PDB file of C-alpha atoms in Angstrom:
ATOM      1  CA  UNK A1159     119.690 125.238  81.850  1.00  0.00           C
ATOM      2  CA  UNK A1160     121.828 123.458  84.005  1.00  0.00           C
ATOM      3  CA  UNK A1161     119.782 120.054  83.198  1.00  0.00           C
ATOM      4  CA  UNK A1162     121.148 121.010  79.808  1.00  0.00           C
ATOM      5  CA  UNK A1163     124.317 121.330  80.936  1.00  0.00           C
ATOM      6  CA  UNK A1164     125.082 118.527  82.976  1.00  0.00           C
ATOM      7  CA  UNK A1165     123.276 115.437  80.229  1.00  0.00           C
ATOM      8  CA  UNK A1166     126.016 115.485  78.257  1.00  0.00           C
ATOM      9  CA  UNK A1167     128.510 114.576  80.863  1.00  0.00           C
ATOM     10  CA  UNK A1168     129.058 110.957  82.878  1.00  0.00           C
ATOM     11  CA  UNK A1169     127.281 110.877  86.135  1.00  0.00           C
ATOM     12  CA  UNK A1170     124.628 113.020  85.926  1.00  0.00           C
ATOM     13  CA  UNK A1171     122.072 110.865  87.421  1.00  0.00           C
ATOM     14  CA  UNK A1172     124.109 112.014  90.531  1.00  0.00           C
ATOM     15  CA  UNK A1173     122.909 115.765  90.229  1.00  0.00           C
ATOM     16  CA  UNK A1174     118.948 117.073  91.320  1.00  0.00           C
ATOM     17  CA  UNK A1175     118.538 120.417  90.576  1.00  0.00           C
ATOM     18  CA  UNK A1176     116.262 122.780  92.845  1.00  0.00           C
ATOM     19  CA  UNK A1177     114.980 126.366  92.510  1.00  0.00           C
ATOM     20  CA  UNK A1178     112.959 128.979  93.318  1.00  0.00           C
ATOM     21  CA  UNK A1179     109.468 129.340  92.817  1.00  0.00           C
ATOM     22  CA  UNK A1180     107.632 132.714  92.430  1.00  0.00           C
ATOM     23  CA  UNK A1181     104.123 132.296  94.004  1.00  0.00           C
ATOM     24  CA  UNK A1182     103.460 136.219  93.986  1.00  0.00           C
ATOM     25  CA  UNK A1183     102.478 135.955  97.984  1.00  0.00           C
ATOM     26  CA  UNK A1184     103.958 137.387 100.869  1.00  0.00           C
ATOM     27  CA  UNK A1185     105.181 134.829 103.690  1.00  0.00           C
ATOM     28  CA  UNK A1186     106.855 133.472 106.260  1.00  0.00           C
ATOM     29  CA  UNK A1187     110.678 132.657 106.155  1.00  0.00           C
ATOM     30  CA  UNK A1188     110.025 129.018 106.818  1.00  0.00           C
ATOM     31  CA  UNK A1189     106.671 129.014 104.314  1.00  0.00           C
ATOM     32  CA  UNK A1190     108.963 130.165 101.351  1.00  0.00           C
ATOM     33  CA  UNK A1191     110.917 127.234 101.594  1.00  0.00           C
ATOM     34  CA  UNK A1192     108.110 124.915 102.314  1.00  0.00           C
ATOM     35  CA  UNK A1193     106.500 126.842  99.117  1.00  0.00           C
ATOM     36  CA  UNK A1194     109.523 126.265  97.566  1.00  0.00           C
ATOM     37  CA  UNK A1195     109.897 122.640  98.367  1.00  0.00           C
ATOM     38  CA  UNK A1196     113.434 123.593  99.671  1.00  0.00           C
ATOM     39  CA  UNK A1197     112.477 122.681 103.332  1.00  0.00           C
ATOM     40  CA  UNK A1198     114.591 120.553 105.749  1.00  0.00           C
ATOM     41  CA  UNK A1199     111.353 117.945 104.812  1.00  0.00           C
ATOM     42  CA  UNK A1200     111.628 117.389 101.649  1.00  0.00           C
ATOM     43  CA  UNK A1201     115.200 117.741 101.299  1.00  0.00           C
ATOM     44  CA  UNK A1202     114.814 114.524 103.768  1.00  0.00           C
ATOM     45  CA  UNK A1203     112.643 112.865 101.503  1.00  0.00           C
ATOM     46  CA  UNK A1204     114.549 113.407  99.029  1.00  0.00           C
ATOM     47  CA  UNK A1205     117.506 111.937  99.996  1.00  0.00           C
ATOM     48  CA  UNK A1206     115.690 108.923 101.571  1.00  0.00           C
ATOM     49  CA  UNK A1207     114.079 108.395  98.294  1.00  0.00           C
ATOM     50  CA  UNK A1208     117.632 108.391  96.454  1.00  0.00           C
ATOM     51  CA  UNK A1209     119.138 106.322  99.035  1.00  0.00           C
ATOM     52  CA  UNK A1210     118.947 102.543  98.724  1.00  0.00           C
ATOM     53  CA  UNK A1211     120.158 101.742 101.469  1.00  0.00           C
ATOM     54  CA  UNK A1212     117.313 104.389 103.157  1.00  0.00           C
ATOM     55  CA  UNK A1213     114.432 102.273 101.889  1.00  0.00           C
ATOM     56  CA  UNK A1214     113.857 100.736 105.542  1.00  0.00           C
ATOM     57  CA  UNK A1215     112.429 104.193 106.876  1.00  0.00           C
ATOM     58  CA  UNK A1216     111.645 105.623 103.888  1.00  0.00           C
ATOM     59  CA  UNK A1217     107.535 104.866 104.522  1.00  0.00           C
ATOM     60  CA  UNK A1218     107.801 106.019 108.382  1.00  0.00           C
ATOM     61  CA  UNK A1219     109.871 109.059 107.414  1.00  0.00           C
ATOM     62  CA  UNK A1220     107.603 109.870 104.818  1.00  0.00           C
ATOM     63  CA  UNK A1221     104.272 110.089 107.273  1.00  0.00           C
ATOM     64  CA  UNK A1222     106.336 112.011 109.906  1.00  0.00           C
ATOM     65  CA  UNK A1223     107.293 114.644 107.411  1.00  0.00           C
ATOM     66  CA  UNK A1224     104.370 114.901 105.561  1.00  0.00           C
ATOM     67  CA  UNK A1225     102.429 115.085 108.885  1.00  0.00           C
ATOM     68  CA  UNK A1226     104.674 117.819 109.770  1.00  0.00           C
ATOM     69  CA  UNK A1227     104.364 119.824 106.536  1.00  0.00           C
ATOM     70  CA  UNK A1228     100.892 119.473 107.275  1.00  0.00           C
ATOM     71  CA  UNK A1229     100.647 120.637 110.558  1.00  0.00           C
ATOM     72  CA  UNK A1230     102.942 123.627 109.490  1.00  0.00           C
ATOM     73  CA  UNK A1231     100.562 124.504 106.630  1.00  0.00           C
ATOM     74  CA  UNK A1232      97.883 124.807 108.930  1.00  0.00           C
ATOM     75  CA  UNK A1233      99.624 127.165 111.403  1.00  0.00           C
ATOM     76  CA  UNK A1234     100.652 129.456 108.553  1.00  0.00           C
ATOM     77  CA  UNK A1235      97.189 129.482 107.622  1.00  0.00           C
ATOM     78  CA  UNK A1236      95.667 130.268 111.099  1.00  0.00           C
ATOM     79  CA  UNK A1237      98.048 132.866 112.826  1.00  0.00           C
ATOM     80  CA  UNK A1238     100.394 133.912 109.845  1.00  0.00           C
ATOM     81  CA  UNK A1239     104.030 133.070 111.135  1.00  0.00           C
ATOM     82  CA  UNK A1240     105.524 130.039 111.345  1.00  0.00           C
ATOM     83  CA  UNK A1241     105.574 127.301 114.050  1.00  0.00           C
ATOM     84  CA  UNK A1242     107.622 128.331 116.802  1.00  0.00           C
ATOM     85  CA  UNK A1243     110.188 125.642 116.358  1.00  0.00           C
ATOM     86  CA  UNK A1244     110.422 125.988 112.470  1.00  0.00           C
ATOM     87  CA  UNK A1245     111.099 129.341 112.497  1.00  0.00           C
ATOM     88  CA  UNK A1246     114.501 130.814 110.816  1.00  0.00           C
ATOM     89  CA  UNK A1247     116.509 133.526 112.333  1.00  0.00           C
ATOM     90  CA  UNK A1248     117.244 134.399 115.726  1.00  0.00           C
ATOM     91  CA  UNK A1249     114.640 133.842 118.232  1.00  0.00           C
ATOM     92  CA  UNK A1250     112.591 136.679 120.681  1.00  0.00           C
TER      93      UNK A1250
END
């Protein structure tokens, strides 16, 4: 809808639209917005990608996110909260 909204005016190549994503599962804090591809990450990515002037560590920022996605999908997976340093909220 807001896609809709925004075509008809000038500069909408300007505007990415995000959202939420209903995957039925109960989670971490951190995992819902990895789930949601709303993570500090990919919101990196993202702008690197959409920034020309980015392009010189857009392929080493890419590997060093992804690995880090990836070793935060596999922590999930094994003990069910999120990597000490990812986590969101106040600490123990």
């Amino acid at each position: 809808m807001i896609h809709r909204l925004t075509y008809r005016r000038r500069n909408h190549d300007n505007l990415h639209v995000r959202g939420y994503v209903e995957e039925g599962t109960t989670t971490t804090p951190f995992d819902m917005t990895v789930l949601n591809r709303m993570d500090r990450f990919r919101l990196s990515l993202d702008v690197i990608q959409r920034v020309p002037r980015l392009a010189s560590v857009a392929d080493r920022a890419s590997r060093r996110f992804s690995d880090a996605l990836e070793r935060h999908r596999r922590y999930v997976s094994e003990y069910g909260e999120d990597l000490p340093r990812s986590r969101i909220g106040p600490g123990p």
